mmCIF file with all atom_site columns, C-alpha atoms in Angstrom:
data_model
loop_
_atom_site.group_PDB
_atom_site.id
_atom_site.type_symbol
_atom_site.label_atom_id
_atom_site.label_alt_id
_atom_site.label_comp_id
_atom_site.label_asym_id
_atom_site.label_entity_id
_atom_site.label_seq_id
_atom_site.pdbx_PDB_ins_code
_atom_site.Cartn_x
_atom_site.Cartn_y
_atom_site.Cartn_z
_atom_site.occupancy
_atom_site.B_iso_or_equiv
_atom_site.pdbx_formal_charge
_atom_site.auth_seq_id
_atom_site.auth_comp_id
_atom_site.auth_asym_id
_atom_site.auth_atom_id
_atom_site.pdbx_PDB_model_num
ATOM 1   C CA . MET A 1 1   ? 72.530 125.842 85.493 1.00 0.00 ? 74  MET A CA 1
ATOM 2   C CA . LYS A 1 2   ? 72.990 122.449 83.940 1.00 0.00 ? 75  LYS A CA 1
ATOM 3   C CA . ILE A 1 3   ? 71.398 123.438 80.633 1.00 0.00 ? 76  ILE A CA 1
ATOM 4   C CA . PHE A 1 4   ? 74.328 125.759 79.820 1.00 0.00 ? 77  PHE A CA 1
ATOM 5   C CA . GLY A 1 5   ? 76.671 122.747 79.936 1.00 0.00 ? 78  GLY A CA 1
ATOM 6   C CA . ASP A 1 6   ? 74.581 120.849 77.386 1.00 0.00 ? 79  ASP A CA 1
ATOM 7   C CA . PRO A 1 7   ? 76.015 121.024 73.843 1.00 0.00 ? 80  PRO A CA 1
ATOM 8   C CA . PHE A 1 8   ? 72.592 120.428 72.321 1.00 0.00 ? 81  PHE A CA 1
ATOM 9   C CA . PHE A 1 9   ? 71.244 123.549 74.043 1.00 0.00 ? 82  PHE A CA 1
ATOM 10  C CA . TRP A 1 10  ? 73.929 125.586 72.277 1.00 0.00 ? 83  TRP A CA 1
ATOM 11  C CA . ALA A 1 11  ? 73.221 123.810 68.989 1.00 0.00 ? 84  ALA A CA 1
ATOM 12  C CA . LEU A 1 12  ? 69.560 124.777 69.412 1.00 0.00 ? 85  LEU A CA 1
ATOM 13  C CA . VAL A 1 13  ? 70.527 128.402 70.088 1.00 0.00 ? 86  VAL A CA 1
ATOM 14  C CA . SER A 1 14  ? 72.544 128.449 66.868 1.00 0.00 ? 87  SER A CA 1
ATOM 15  C CA . MET A 1 15  ? 69.845 126.830 64.767 1.00 0.00 ? 88  MET A CA 1
ATOM 16  C CA . PHE A 1 16  ? 67.220 129.194 66.165 1.00 0.00 ? 89  PHE A CA 1
ATOM 17  C CA . ALA A 1 17  ? 69.444 132.115 65.178 1.00 0.00 ? 90  ALA A CA 1
ATOM 18  C CA . LEU A 1 18  ? 69.888 130.641 61.707 1.00 0.00 ? 91  LEU A CA 1
ATOM 19  C CA . ALA A 1 19  ? 66.088 130.475 61.355 1.00 0.00 ? 92  ALA A CA 1
ATOM 20  C CA . GLY A 1 20  ? 65.951 134.136 62.386 1.00 0.00 ? 93  GLY A CA 1
ATOM 21  C CA . ALA A 1 21  ? 68.567 134.916 59.774 1.00 0.00 ? 94  ALA A CA 1
ATOM 22  C CA . ALA A 1 22  ? 66.417 133.248 57.110 1.00 0.00 ? 95  ALA A CA 1
ATOM 23  C CA . ALA A 1 23  ? 63.526 135.468 58.170 1.00 0.00 ? 96  ALA A CA 1
ATOM 24  C CA . GLY A 1 24  ? 65.711 138.562 57.964 1.00 0.00 ? 97  GLY A CA 1
ATOM 25  C CA . VAL A 1 25  ? 67.129 137.701 54.562 1.00 0.00 ? 98  VAL A CA 1
ATOM 26  C CA . GLY A 1 26  ? 63.849 136.537 53.046 1.00 0.00 ? 99  GLY A CA 1
ATOM 27  C CA . SER A 1 27  ? 61.496 139.194 54.358 1.00 0.00 ? 100 SER A CA 1
ATOM 28  C CA . THR A 1 28  ? 61.425 142.699 52.942 1.00 0.00 ? 101 THR A CA 1
ATOM 29  C CA . ARG A 1 29  ? 60.036 143.945 56.264 1.00 0.00 ? 102 ARG A CA 1
ATOM 30  C CA . LEU A 1 30  ? 62.422 142.117 58.630 1.00 0.00 ? 103 LEU A CA 1
ATOM 31  C CA . GLY A 1 31  ? 65.399 142.460 56.294 1.00 0.00 ? 104 GLY A CA 1
ATOM 32  C CA . LYS A 1 32  ? 65.556 146.200 56.971 1.00 0.00 ? 105 LYS A CA 1
ATOM 33  C CA . PHE A 1 33  ? 66.538 145.824 60.632 1.00 0.00 ? 106 PHE A CA 1
ATOM 34  C CA . ARG A 1 34  ? 70.284 145.770 61.161 1.00 0.00 ? 107 ARG A CA 1
ATOM 35  C CA . SER A 1 35  ? 69.705 144.904 64.840 1.00 0.00 ? 108 SER A CA 1
ATOM 36  C CA . LEU A 1 36  ? 67.959 141.656 63.868 1.00 0.00 ? 109 LEU A CA 1
ATOM 37  C CA . GLY A 1 37  ? 70.890 140.772 61.620 1.00 0.00 ? 110 GLY A CA 1
ATOM 38  C CA . LEU A 1 38  ? 73.412 141.494 64.364 1.00 0.00 ? 111 LEU A CA 1
ATOM 39  C CA . LEU A 1 39  ? 71.372 139.560 66.942 1.00 0.00 ? 112 LEU A CA 1
ATOM 40  C CA . THR A 1 40  ? 71.157 136.490 64.716 1.00 0.00 ? 113 THR A CA 1
ATOM 41  C CA . VAL A 1 41  ? 74.888 136.650 63.903 1.00 0.00 ? 114 VAL A CA 1
ATOM 42  C CA . GLY A 1 42  ? 75.673 136.941 67.608 1.00 0.00 ? 115 GLY A CA 1
ATOM 43  C CA . MET A 1 43  ? 73.448 134.031 68.633 1.00 0.00 ? 116 MET A CA 1
ATOM 44  C CA . PHE A 1 44  ? 74.581 131.848 65.736 1.00 0.00 ? 117 PHE A CA 1
ATOM 45  C CA . THR A 1 45  ? 78.214 132.486 66.626 1.00 0.00 ? 118 THR A CA 1
ATOM 46  C CA . LEU A 1 46  ? 77.812 132.240 70.401 1.00 0.00 ? 119 LEU A CA 1
ATOM 47  C CA . GLY A 1 47  ? 76.078 128.872 70.225 1.00 0.00 ? 120 GLY A CA 1
ATOM 48  C CA . ARG A 1 48  ? 78.757 127.354 67.998 1.00 0.00 ? 121 ARG A CA 1
ATOM 49  C CA . VAL A 1 49  ? 81.622 128.739 70.095 1.00 0.00 ? 122 VAL A CA 1
ATOM 50  C CA . VAL A 1 50  ? 80.291 127.738 73.515 1.00 0.00 ? 123 VAL A CA 1
ATOM 51  C CA . LEU A 1 51  ? 79.266 124.291 72.234 1.00 0.00 ? 124 LEU A CA 1
ATOM 52  C CA . VAL A 1 52  ? 82.883 123.200 71.716 1.00 0.00 ? 125 VAL A CA 1
ATOM 53  C CA . LEU A 1 53  ? 84.421 124.663 74.889 1.00 0.00 ? 126 LEU A CA 1
ATOM 54  C CA . PRO A 1 54  ? 85.749 122.344 77.622 1.00 0.00 ? 127 PRO A CA 1
ATOM 55  C CA . ALA A 1 55  ? 83.095 123.579 80.085 1.00 0.00 ? 128 ALA A CA 1
ATOM 56  C CA . VAL A 1 56  ? 80.435 121.881 77.948 1.00 0.00 ? 129 VAL A CA 1
ATOM 57  C CA . THR A 1 57  ? 80.194 118.172 78.730 1.00 0.00 ? 130 THR A CA 1
ATOM 58  C CA . GLN A 1 58  ? 80.608 115.972 75.660 1.00 0.00 ? 131 GLN A CA 1
ATOM 59  C CA . PRO A 1 59  ? 82.807 113.288 74.121 1.00 0.00 ? 132 PRO A CA 1
ATOM 60  C CA . ARG A 1 60  ? 86.252 114.538 73.141 1.00 0.00 ? 133 ARG A CA 1
ATOM 61  C CA . LEU A 1 61  ? 88.687 113.200 70.575 1.00 0.00 ? 134 LEU A CA 1
ATOM 62  C CA . ALA A 1 62  ? 91.703 111.549 72.163 1.00 0.00 ? 135 ALA A CA 1
ATOM 63  C CA . ALA A 1 63  ? 94.301 113.700 70.467 1.00 0.00 ? 136 ALA A CA 1
ATOM 64  C CA . GLY A 1 64  ? 97.386 115.584 71.471 1.00 0.00 ? 137 GLY A CA 1
ATOM 65  C CA . ASP A 1 65  ? 98.704 118.971 70.502 1.00 0.00 ? 138 ASP A CA 1
ATOM 66  C CA . TRP A 1 66  ? 98.122 118.269 66.811 1.00 0.00 ? 139 TRP A CA 1
ATOM 67  C CA . SER A 1 67  ? 94.479 119.267 67.274 1.00 0.00 ? 140 SER A CA 1
ATOM 68  C CA . TRP A 1 68  ? 95.568 122.827 68.139 1.00 0.00 ? 141 TRP A CA 1
ATOM 69  C CA . VAL A 1 69  ? 97.783 123.050 65.059 1.00 0.00 ? 142 VAL A CA 1
ATOM 70  C CA . VAL A 1 70  ? 95.306 121.536 62.580 1.00 0.00 ? 143 VAL A CA 1
ATOM 71  C CA . GLY A 1 71  ? 92.336 123.328 64.120 1.00 0.00 ? 144 GLY A CA 1
ATOM 72  C CA . GLY A 1 72  ? 94.272 126.593 64.232 1.00 0.00 ? 145 GLY A CA 1
ATOM 73  C CA . VAL A 1 73  ? 95.106 126.400 60.523 1.00 0.00 ? 146 VAL A CA 1
ATOM 74  C CA . ILE A 1 74  ? 91.454 125.684 59.639 1.00 0.00 ? 147 ILE A CA 1
ATOM 75  C CA . PHE A 1 75  ? 90.276 128.470 61.960 1.00 0.00 ? 148 PHE A CA 1
ATOM 76  C CA . ALA A 1 76  ? 92.767 130.942 60.428 1.00 0.00 ? 149 ALA A CA 1
ATOM 77  C CA . ALA A 1 77  ? 91.599 130.032 56.916 1.00 0.00 ? 150 ALA A CA 1
ATOM 78  C CA . GLY A 1 78  ? 88.065 130.730 58.048 1.00 0.00 ? 151 GLY A CA 1
ATOM 79  C CA . MET A 1 79  ? 89.068 134.140 59.367 1.00 0.00 ? 152 MET A CA 1
ATOM 80  C CA . VAL A 1 80  ? 90.697 135.021 56.034 1.00 0.00 ? 153 VAL A CA 1
ATOM 81  C CA . PHE A 1 81  ? 87.459 134.238 54.178 1.00 0.00 ? 154 PHE A CA 1
ATOM 82  C CA . ALA A 1 82  ? 85.583 136.429 56.685 1.00 0.00 ? 155 ALA A CA 1
ATOM 83  C CA . LEU A 1 83  ? 87.304 139.588 55.436 1.00 0.00 ? 156 LEU A CA 1
ATOM 84  C CA . PRO A 1 84  ? 84.557 140.433 52.885 1.00 0.00 ? 157 PRO A CA 1
ATOM 85  C CA . ALA A 1 85  ? 82.042 140.410 55.753 1.00 0.00 ? 158 ALA A CA 1
ATOM 86  C CA . PHE A 1 86  ? 83.231 143.808 56.900 1.00 0.00 ? 159 PHE A CA 1
ATOM 87  C CA . ALA A 1 87  ? 81.642 145.336 53.797 1.00 0.00 ? 160 ALA A CA 1
ATOM 88  C CA . ILE A 1 88  ? 78.156 143.830 54.199 1.00 0.00 ? 161 ILE A CA 1
ATOM 89  C CA . ARG A 1 89  ? 75.251 143.855 56.624 1.00 0.00 ? 162 ARG A CA 1
ATOM 90  C CA . PRO A 1 90  ? 74.988 140.286 57.898 1.00 0.00 ? 163 PRO A CA 1
ATOM 91  C CA . PHE A 1 91  ? 71.754 138.321 57.666 1.00 0.00 ? 164 PHE A CA 1
ATOM 92  C CA . THR A 1 92  ? 69.678 141.195 56.298 1.00 0.00 ? 165 THR A CA 1
ATOM 93  C CA . GLY A 1 93  ? 67.948 141.700 52.978 1.00 0.00 ? 166 GLY A CA 1
ATOM 94  C CA . PRO A 1 94  ? 69.757 143.574 50.205 1.00 0.00 ? 167 PRO A CA 1
ATOM 95  C CA . GLU A 1 95  ? 69.694 147.336 50.693 1.00 0.00 ? 168 GLU A CA 1
ATOM 96  C CA . ALA A 1 96  ? 68.531 149.818 48.098 1.00 0.00 ? 169 ALA A CA 1
ATOM 97  C CA . GLY A 1 97  ? 71.446 150.674 45.854 1.00 0.00 ? 170 GLY A CA 1
ATOM 98  C CA . VAL A 1 98  ? 73.371 147.518 46.756 1.00 0.00 ? 171 VAL A CA 1
ATOM 99  C CA . SER A 1 99  ? 76.091 146.718 44.241 1.00 0.00 ? 172 SER A CA 1
ATOM 100 C CA . LEU A 1 100 ? 77.158 143.287 43.105 1.00 0.00 ? 173 LEU A CA 1
ATOM 101 C CA . ARG A 1 101 ? 80.551 142.261 44.450 1.00 0.00 ? 174 ARG A CA 1
ATOM 102 C CA . THR A 1 102 ? 82.483 139.986 42.102 1.00 0.00 ? 175 THR A CA 1
ATOM 103 C CA . GLY A 1 103 ? 86.118 140.606 43.002 1.00 0.00 ? 176 GLY A CA 1
ATOM 104 C CA . GLY A 1 104 ? 88.414 139.028 45.576 1.00 0.00 ? 177 GLY A CA 1
ATOM 105 C CA . PHE A 1 105 ? 87.008 135.913 47.230 1.00 0.00 ? 178 PHE A CA 1
ATOM 106 C CA . TYR A 1 106 ? 83.712 136.487 45.409 1.00 0.00 ? 179 TYR A CA 1
ATOM 107 C CA . ARG A 1 107 ? 85.476 135.287 42.234 1.00 0.00 ? 180 ARG A CA 1
ATOM 108 C CA . ILE A 1 108 ? 85.784 131.766 43.656 1.00 0.00 ? 181 ILE A CA 1
ATOM 109 C CA . VAL A 1 109 ? 82.730 131.425 45.913 1.00 0.00 ? 182 VAL A CA 1
ATOM 110 C CA . ARG A 1 110 ? 79.465 133.390 46.029 1.00 0.00 ? 183 ARG A CA 1
ATOM 111 C CA . ASN A 1 111 ? 79.276 133.390 49.830 1.00 0.00 ? 184 ASN A CA 1
ATOM 112 C CA . PRO A 1 112 ? 82.768 133.670 51.304 1.00 0.00 ? 185 PRO A CA 1
ATOM 113 C CA . LEU A 1 113 ? 81.302 134.648 54.671 1.00 0.00 ? 186 LEU A CA 1
ATOM 114 C CA . TYR A 1 114 ? 79.438 131.349 54.898 1.00 0.00 ? 187 TYR A CA 1
ATOM 115 C CA . LEU A 1 115 ? 82.565 129.456 53.856 1.00 0.00 ? 188 LEU A CA 1
ATOM 116 C CA . SER A 1 116 ? 84.270 131.320 56.694 1.00 0.00 ? 189 SER A CA 1
ATOM 117 C CA . ASP A 1 117 ? 81.495 130.232 59.080 1.00 0.00 ? 190 ASP A CA 1
ATOM 118 C CA . VAL A 1 118 ? 81.973 126.586 58.170 1.00 0.00 ? 191 VAL A CA 1
ATOM 119 C CA . LEU A 1 119 ? 85.774 126.730 58.405 1.00 0.00 ? 192 LEU A CA 1
ATOM 120 C CA . TRP A 1 120 ? 86.181 128.611 61.683 1.00 0.00 ? 193 TRP A CA 1
ATOM 121 C CA . CYS A 1 121 ? 83.503 126.488 63.303 1.00 0.00 ? 194 CYS A CA 1
ATOM 122 C CA . LEU A 1 122 ? 85.295 123.311 62.200 1.00 0.00 ? 195 LEU A CA 1
ATOM 123 C CA . GLY A 1 123 ? 88.628 124.786 63.300 1.00 0.00 ? 196 GLY A CA 1
ATOM 124 C CA . LEU A 1 124 ? 87.375 125.508 66.825 1.00 0.00 ? 197 LEU A CA 1
ATOM 125 C CA . ALA A 1 125 ? 85.783 122.065 67.103 1.00 0.00 ? 198 ALA A CA 1
ATOM 126 C CA . VAL A 1 126 ? 89.076 120.415 66.103 1.00 0.00 ? 199 VAL A CA 1
ATOM 127 C CA . MET A 1 127 ? 91.093 122.666 68.439 1.00 0.00 ? 200 MET A CA 1
ATOM 128 C CA . PHE A 1 128 ? 88.915 121.726 71.414 1.00 0.00 ? 201 PHE A CA 1
ATOM 129 C CA . ARG A 1 129 ? 88.560 118.108 70.174 1.00 0.00 ? 202 ARG A CA 1
ATOM 130 C CA . SER A 1 130 ? 84.751 118.365 70.295 1.00 0.00 ? 203 SER A CA 1
ATOM 131 C CA . GLU A 1 131 ? 83.208 115.304 68.668 1.00 0.00 ? 204 GLU A CA 1
ATOM 132 C CA . ILE A 1 132 ? 79.750 116.882 68.720 1.00 0.00 ? 205 ILE A CA 1
ATOM 133 C CA . GLY A 1 133 ? 81.123 120.137 67.288 1.00 0.00 ? 206 GLY A CA 1
ATOM 134 C CA . ILE A 1 134 ? 82.788 118.278 64.420 1.00 0.00 ? 207 ILE A CA 1
ATOM 135 C CA . ALA A 1 135 ? 79.666 116.185 63.792 1.00 0.00 ? 208 ALA A CA 1
ATOM 136 C CA . LEU A 1 136 ? 77.502 119.328 63.635 1.00 0.00 ? 209 LEU A CA 1
ATOM 137 C CA . VAL A 1 137 ? 79.621 121.106 61.005 1.00 0.00 ? 210 VAL A CA 1
ATOM 138 C CA . PRO A 1 138 ? 77.659 119.462 58.156 1.00 0.00 ? 211 PRO A CA 1
ATOM 139 C CA . VAL A 1 139 ? 74.444 120.578 59.876 1.00 0.00 ? 212 VAL A CA 1
ATOM 140 C CA . TRP A 1 140 ? 75.671 124.185 60.011 1.00 0.00 ? 213 TRP A CA 1
ATOM 141 C CA . TRP A 1 141 ? 76.731 123.915 56.372 1.00 0.00 ? 214 TRP A CA 1
ATOM 142 C CA . ALA A 1 142 ? 73.280 122.590 55.386 1.00 0.00 ? 215 ALA A CA 1
ATOM 143 C CA . GLY A 1 143 ? 71.572 125.386 57.304 1.00 0.00 ? 216 GLY A CA 1
ATOM 144 C CA . LEU A 1 144 ? 73.754 128.001 55.643 1.00 0.00 ? 217 LEU A CA 1
ATOM 145 C CA . TRP A 1 145 ? 73.159 126.355 52.265 1.00 0.00 ? 218 TRP A CA 1
ATOM 146 C CA . LEU A 1 146 ? 69.400 126.713 52.755 1.00 0.00 ? 219 LEU A CA 1
ATOM 147 C CA . LEU A 1 147 ? 69.923 130.322 53.787 1.00 0.00 ? 220 LEU A CA 1
ATOM 148 C CA . THR A 1 148 ? 71.864 130.988 50.572 1.00 0.00 ? 221 THR A CA 1
ATOM 149 C CA . ILE A 1 149 ? 68.879 129.831 48.532 1.00 0.00 ? 222 ILE A CA 1
ATOM 150 C CA . ILE A 1 150 ? 66.682 132.464 50.196 1.00 0.00 ? 223 ILE A CA 1
ATOM 151 C CA . GLU A 1 151 ? 69.419 135.089 50.022 1.00 0.00 ? 224 GLU A CA 1
ATOM 152 C CA . GLU A 1 152 ? 70.137 134.466 46.355 1.00 0.00 ? 225 GLU A CA 1
ATOM 153 C CA . GLU A 1 153 ? 66.455 134.785 45.456 1.00 0.00 ? 226 GLU A CA 1
ATOM 154 C CA . SER A 1 154 ? 66.465 138.213 47.148 1.00 0.00 ? 227 SER A CA 1
ATOM 155 C CA . LEU A 1 155 ? 69.621 139.216 45.291 1.00 0.00 ? 228 LEU A CA 1
ATOM 156 C CA . GLU A 1 156 ? 68.205 138.023 41.983 1.00 0.00 ? 229 GLU A CA 1
ATOM 157 C CA . ARG A 1 157 ? 65.064 140.124 42.533 1.00 0.00 ? 230 ARG A CA 1
ATOM 158 C CA . LYS A 1 158 ? 67.138 143.155 43.512 1.00 0.00 ? 231 LYS A CA 1
ATOM 159 C CA . LEU A 1 159 ? 70.025 142.909 41.020 1.00 0.00 ? 232 LEU A CA 1
ATOM 160 C CA . GLY A 1 160 ? 68.433 141.017 38.116 1.00 0.00 ? 233 GLY A CA 1
ATOM 161 C CA . GLN A 1 161 ? 70.417 139.782 35.127 1.00 0.00 ? 234 GLN A CA 1
ATOM 162 C CA . PRO A 1 162 ? 73.879 140.785 36.382 1.00 0.00 ? 235 PRO A CA 1
ATOM 163 C CA . TYR A 1 163 ? 73.385 138.533 39.408 1.00 0.00 ? 236 TYR A CA 1
ATOM 164 C CA . ILE A 1 164 ? 72.092 135.665 37.258 1.00 0.00 ? 237 ILE A CA 1
ATOM 165 C CA . GLU A 1 165 ? 75.204 135.930 35.072 1.00 0.00 ? 238 GLU A CA 1
ATOM 166 C CA . TYR A 1 166 ? 77.426 136.053 38.160 1.00 0.00 ? 239 TYR A CA 1
ATOM 167 C CA . ARG A 1 167 ? 75.777 132.859 39.486 1.00 0.00 ? 240 ARG A CA 1
ATOM 168 C CA . ARG A 1 168 ? 76.513 131.119 36.198 1.00 0.00 ? 241 ARG A CA 1
ATOM 169 C CA . ARG A 1 169 ? 80.162 132.212 36.325 1.00 0.00 ? 242 ARG A CA 1
ATOM 170 C CA . VAL A 1 170 ? 80.804 131.381 39.999 1.00 0.00 ? 243 VAL A CA 1
ATOM 171 C CA . ARG A 1 171 ? 79.381 127.923 40.615 1.00 0.00 ? 244 ARG A CA 1
ATOM 172 C CA . GLY A 1 172 ? 80.150 127.487 44.307 1.00 0.00 ? 245 GLY A CA 1
ATOM 173 C CA . ARG A 1 173 ? 77.632 128.849 46.788 1.00 0.00 ? 246 ARG A CA 1
ATOM 174 C CA . ILE A 1 174 ? 79.636 128.056 49.915 1.00 0.00 ? 247 ILE A CA 1
ATOM 175 C CA . LEU A 1 175 ? 82.326 125.613 48.783 1.00 0.00 ? 248 LEU A CA 1
ATOM 176 C CA . PRO A 1 176 ? 84.395 126.705 45.772 1.00 0.00 ? 249 PRO A CA 1
ATOM 177 C CA . GLY A 1 177 ? 83.439 124.884 42.591 1.00 0.00 ? 250 GLY A CA 1
ATOM 178 C CA . LEU A 1 178 ? 80.508 122.962 44.102 1.00 0.00 ? 251 LEU A CA 1
ATOM 179 C CA . PRO A 1 179 ? 77.151 124.150 42.737 1.00 0.00 ? 252 PRO A CA 1
ATOM 180 C CA . LEU A 1 180 ? 75.401 123.046 45.924 1.00 0.00 ? 253 LEU A CA 1
#
């Protein structure tokens, strides 16, 4: 079907999943369902991966092998920042008894998983020379930034003063050092 070759279809799939993630993180009822979190992660990821692939018709950067090297380095950096994700439930509300993580990557950025999302997405777009994929990276970042606002309100309610102090110490939500 022609729709599956349309990059904007895949962008819509990803943004719809991001909206679902906001519902899961912000709602005490929806935030309890791990399956919703996994579904939104899967859709958010799938849309951004398929969007940049050569099978999807779109303008491509006229670049040589350098795009694989530069994109690969960015992608690898993103995968390194994804390591803390193995200890959390993605796109769900905070669980009872959740503890505040402040070590490792959490010392430099409050949401290393979202930094990972931005980096690997950019890395793949550069690797496959996807102009639309590169142009949408700021959109994904903005969507994740809005999600962090909802997520941090949930964490503040759940963890209280320790989380407020942590936010003051670690200024970067997604990008290290940037209070955005």
